Tab-separated table of C-alpha atoms in Angstrom:
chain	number	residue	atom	x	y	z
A	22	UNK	CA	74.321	-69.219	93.032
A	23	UNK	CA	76.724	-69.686	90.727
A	24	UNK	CA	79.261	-72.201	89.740
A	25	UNK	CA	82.238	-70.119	90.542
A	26	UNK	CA	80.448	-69.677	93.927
A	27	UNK	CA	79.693	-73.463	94.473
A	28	UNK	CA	83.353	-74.318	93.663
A	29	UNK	CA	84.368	-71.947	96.497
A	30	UNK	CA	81.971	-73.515	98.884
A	31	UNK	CA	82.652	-76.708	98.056
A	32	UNK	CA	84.469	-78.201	95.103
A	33	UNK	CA	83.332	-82.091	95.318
A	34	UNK	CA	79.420	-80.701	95.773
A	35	UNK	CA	80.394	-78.267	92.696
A	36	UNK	CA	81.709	-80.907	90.405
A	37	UNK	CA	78.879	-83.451	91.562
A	38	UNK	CA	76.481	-80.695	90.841
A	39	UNK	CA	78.186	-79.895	87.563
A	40	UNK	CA	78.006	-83.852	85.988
A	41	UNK	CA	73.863	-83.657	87.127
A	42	UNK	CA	73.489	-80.723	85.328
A	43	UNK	CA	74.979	-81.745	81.981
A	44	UNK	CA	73.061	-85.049	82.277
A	45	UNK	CA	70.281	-83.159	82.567
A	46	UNK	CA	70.180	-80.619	79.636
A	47	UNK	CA	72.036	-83.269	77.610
A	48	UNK	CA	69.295	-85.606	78.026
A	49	UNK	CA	66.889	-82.796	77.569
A	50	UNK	CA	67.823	-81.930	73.965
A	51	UNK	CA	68.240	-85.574	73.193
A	52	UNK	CA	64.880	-85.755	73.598
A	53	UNK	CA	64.048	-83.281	71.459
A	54	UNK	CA	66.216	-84.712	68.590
A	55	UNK	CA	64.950	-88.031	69.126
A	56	UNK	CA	61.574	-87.342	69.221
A	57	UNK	CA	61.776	-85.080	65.879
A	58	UNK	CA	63.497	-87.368	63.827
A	59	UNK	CA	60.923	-90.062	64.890
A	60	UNK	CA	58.789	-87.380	63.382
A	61	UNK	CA	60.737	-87.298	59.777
A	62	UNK	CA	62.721	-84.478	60.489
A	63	UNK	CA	66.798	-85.388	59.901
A	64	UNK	CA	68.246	-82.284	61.185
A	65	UNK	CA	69.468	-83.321	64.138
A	66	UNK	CA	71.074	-85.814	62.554
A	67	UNK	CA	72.677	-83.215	59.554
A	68	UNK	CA	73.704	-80.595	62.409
A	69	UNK	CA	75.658	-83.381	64.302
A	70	UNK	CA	73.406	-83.315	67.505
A	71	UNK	CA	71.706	-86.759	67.377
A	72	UNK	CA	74.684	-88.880	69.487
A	73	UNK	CA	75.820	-89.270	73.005
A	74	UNK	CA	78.887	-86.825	72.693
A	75	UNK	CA	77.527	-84.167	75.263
A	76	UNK	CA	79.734	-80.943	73.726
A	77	UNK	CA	77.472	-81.738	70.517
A	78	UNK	CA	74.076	-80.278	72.427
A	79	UNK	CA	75.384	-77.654	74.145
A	80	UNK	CA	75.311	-73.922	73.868
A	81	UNK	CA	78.859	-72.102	74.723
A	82	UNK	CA	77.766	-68.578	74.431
A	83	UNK	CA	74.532	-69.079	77.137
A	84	UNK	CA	77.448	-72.092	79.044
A	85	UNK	CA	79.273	-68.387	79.224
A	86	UNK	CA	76.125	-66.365	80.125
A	87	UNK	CA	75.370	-69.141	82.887
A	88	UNK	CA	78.611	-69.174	84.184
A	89	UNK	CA	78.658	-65.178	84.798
A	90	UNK	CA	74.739	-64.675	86.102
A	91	UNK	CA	73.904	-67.479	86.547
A	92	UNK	CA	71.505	-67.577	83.905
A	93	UNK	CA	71.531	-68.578	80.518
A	94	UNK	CA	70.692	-71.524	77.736
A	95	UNK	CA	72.650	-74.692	78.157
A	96	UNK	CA	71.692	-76.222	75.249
A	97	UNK	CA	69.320	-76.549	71.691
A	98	UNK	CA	68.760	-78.641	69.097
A	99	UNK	CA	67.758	-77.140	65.538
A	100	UNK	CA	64.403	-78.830	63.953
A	101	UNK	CA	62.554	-78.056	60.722
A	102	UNK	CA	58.509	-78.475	61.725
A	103	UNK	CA	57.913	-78.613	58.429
A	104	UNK	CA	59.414	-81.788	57.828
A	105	UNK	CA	57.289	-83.472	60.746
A	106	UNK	CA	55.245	-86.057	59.205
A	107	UNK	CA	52.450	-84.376	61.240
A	108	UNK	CA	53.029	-80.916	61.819
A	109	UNK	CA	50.985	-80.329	64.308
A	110	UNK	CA	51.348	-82.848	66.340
A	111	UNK	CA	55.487	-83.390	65.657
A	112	UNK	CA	55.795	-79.876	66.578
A	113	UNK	CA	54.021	-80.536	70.081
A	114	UNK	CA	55.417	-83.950	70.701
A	115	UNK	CA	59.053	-82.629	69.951
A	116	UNK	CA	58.168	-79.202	72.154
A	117	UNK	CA	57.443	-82.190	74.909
A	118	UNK	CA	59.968	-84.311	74.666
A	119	UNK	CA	62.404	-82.449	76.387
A	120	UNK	CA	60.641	-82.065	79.769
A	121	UNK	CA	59.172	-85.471	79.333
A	122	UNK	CA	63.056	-86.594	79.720
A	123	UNK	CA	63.558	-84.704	82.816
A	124	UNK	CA	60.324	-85.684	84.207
A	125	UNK	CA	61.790	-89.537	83.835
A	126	UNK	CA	65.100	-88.329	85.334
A	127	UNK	CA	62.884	-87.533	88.461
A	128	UNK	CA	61.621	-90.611	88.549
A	129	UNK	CA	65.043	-92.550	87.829
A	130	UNK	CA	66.586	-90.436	90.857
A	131	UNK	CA	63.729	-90.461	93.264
A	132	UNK	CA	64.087	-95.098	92.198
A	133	UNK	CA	67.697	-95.088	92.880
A	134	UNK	CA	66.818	-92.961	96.248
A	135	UNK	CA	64.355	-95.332	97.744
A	136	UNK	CA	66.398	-97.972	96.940
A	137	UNK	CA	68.940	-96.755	98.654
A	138	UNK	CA	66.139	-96.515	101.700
A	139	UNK	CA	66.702	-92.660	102.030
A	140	UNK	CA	64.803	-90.608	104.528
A	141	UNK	CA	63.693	-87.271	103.037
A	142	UNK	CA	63.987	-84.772	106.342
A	143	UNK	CA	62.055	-81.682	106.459
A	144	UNK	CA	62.551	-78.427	104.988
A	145	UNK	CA	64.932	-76.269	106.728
A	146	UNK	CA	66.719	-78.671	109.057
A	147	UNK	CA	70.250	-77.855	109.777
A	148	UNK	CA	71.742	-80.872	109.041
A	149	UNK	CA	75.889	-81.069	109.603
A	150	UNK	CA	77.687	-81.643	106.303
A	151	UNK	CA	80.187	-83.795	108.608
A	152	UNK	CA	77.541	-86.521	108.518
A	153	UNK	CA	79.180	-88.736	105.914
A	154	UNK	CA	75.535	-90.154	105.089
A	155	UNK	CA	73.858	-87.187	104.183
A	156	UNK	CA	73.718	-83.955	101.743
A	157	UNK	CA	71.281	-81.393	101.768
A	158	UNK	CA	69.931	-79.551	98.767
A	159	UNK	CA	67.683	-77.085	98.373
A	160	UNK	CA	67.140	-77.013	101.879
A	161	UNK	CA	65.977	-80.479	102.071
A	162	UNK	CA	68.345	-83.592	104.462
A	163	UNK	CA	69.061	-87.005	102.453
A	164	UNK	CA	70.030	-89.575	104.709
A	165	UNK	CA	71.270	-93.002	104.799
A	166	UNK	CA	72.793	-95.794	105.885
A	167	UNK	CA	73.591	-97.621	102.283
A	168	UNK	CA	75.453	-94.856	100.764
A	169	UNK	CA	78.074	-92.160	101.044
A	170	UNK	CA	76.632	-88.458	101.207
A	171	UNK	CA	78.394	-87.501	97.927
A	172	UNK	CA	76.016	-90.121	95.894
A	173	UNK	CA	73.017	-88.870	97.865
A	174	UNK	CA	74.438	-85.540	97.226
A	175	UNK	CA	74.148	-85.950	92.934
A	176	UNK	CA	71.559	-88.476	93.201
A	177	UNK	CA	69.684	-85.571	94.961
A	178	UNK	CA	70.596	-82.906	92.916
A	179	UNK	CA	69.801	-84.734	89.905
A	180	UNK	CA	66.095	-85.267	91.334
A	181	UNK	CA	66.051	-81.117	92.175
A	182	UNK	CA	67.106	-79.923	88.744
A	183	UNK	CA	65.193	-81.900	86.584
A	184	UNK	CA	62.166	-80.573	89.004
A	185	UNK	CA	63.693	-77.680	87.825
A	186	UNK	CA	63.908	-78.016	84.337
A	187	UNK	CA	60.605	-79.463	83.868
A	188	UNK	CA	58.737	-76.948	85.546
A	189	UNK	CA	60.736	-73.647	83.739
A	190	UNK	CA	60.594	-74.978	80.830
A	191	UNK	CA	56.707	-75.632	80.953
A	192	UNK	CA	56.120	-71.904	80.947
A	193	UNK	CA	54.198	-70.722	78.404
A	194	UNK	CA	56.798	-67.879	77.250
A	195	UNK	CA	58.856	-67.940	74.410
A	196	UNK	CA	61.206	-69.635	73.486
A	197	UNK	CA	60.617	-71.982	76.379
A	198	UNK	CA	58.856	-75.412	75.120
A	199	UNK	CA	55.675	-74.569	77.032
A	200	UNK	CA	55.335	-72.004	74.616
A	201	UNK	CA	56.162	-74.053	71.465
A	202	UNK	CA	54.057	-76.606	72.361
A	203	UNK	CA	50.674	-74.540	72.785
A	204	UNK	CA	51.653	-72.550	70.158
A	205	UNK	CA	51.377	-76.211	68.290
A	206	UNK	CA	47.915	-77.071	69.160
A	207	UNK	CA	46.367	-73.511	69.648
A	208	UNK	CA	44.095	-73.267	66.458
A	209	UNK	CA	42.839	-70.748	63.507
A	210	UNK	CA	44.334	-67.106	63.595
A	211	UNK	CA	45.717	-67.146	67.114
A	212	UNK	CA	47.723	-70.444	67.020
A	213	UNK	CA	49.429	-69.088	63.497
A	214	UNK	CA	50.090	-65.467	65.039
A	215	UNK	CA	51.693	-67.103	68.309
A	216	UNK	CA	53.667	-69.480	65.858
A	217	UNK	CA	54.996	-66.661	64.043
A	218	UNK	CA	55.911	-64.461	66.636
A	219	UNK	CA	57.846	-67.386	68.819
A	220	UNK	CA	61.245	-66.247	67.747
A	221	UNK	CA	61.050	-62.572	68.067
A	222	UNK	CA	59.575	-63.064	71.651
A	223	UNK	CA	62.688	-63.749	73.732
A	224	UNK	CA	62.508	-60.418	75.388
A	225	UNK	CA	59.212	-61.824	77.710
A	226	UNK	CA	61.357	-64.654	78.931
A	227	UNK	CA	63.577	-61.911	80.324
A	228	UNK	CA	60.351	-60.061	82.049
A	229	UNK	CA	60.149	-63.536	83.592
A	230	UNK	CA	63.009	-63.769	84.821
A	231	UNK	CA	63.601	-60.225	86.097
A	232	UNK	CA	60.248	-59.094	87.419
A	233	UNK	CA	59.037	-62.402	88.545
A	234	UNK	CA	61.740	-64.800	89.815
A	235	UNK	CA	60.394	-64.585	93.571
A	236	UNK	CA	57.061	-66.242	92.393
A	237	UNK	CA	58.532	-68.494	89.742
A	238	UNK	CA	60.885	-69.443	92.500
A	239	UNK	CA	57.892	-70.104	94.770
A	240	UNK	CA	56.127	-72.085	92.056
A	241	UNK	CA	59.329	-74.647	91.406
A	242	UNK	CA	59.805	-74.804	95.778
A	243	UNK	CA	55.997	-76.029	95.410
A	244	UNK	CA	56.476	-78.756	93.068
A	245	UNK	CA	59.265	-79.960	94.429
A	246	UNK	CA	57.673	-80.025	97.647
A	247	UNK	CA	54.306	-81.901	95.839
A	248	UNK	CA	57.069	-84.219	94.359
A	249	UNK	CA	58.526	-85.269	97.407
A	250	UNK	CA	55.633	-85.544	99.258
A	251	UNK	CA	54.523	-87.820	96.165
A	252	UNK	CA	57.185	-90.299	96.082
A	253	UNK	CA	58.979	-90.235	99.676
């Protein structure tokens, strides 16, 4: 679904939708700028993409792409591995850091949830949107009695796409950081070939995306589901 589509359905669910979202790949590159400069590398800082003003990390051409198809990359942040104090384990660590961030954005979301003592309903229940304390996403109810719907609503989505996040971009296929990061540690020959061929190997992410979204779909609806299960 995209935007233009959410907007139509419902512009307060769009816009709430929206802010998670660019939290979420903000914080995402942050972490990959922070974690490389740790490392010795200054580029984020020289390219202007190591502070808090969100336009800085973001990508307009795949914002565009996204905003057509639905698909598309929100964001980068340029490093130089060879300016990691230790190059093979900067270049892992950095390739990390990204979905570390979204895996503490889970966490952060699924706090401010329980504190707000929400009940996590079962797949697939019809829940009516004119309950003012609840939102469903992804299929899943939110309810309760502390808060309004709409901060269940973000608080929710915010939990669902950094689920999201984490698990897409944990794929080892270029130029996705699951890739970079066993390219990283993969030894010899075979770690130097993969290494090399990184950037000329966007077309497999495409294959992905094309030929196997009903399974990668699958796989994310299963972690979520393990993640819910884990912490509701």
């Amino acid at each position: 679904m995209t935007i233009v589509d959410r907007f139509n359905a419902s512009p307060l669910e769009a816009l709430l939708w929206a802010l998670a979202l660019l939290i979420s790949v903000v914080l995402h590159e942050y972490g990959h700028a922070w974690v490389a400069i740790w490392q010795g590398d200054d580029t984020p800082t020289k390219n202007g993409r190591f502070d808090w003003n969100p336009a800085r990390y973001l990508d307009w051409t795949g914002i565009l792409l996204f905003l057509l198809i639905g698909f598309g990359a929100l964001g980068y942040v340029k490093t130089q591995p060879w300016k990691y104090r230790n190059p093979v384990w900067g270049s892992f660590a950095v390739s990390m850091a990204g979905i570390v961030m979204n895996i503490g954005l889970v966490l952060m979301a699924a706090t401010l949830l329980r504190t707000l003592e929400t009940r996590v309903l079962p797949f697939g229940l019809d829940l009516e949107r004119s309950l003012g304390n609840a939102a469903m996403v992804g299929g899943v109810a939110y309810t309760s009695s502390l808060a309004p719907g709409w901060v269940l609503y973000f608080l929710a989505q915010l939990l669902s796409l950094n689920v999201i996040l984490a698990v897409f971009n944990a794929l080892p296929v270029p130029p996705l950081d699951g890739a970079n990061a066993l390219a990283a540690i993969v030894p010899g020959s075979l770690g130097a070939s993969l290494r090399a061929h990184l950037n000329q190997s966007w077309w497999l992410l495409f294959i992905v995306i094309i030929f196997l979204r009903e399974p990668l779909g699958h796989l994310i609806f299963t972690v979520q589901s393990w993640v819910l299960n884990l912490l509701f």
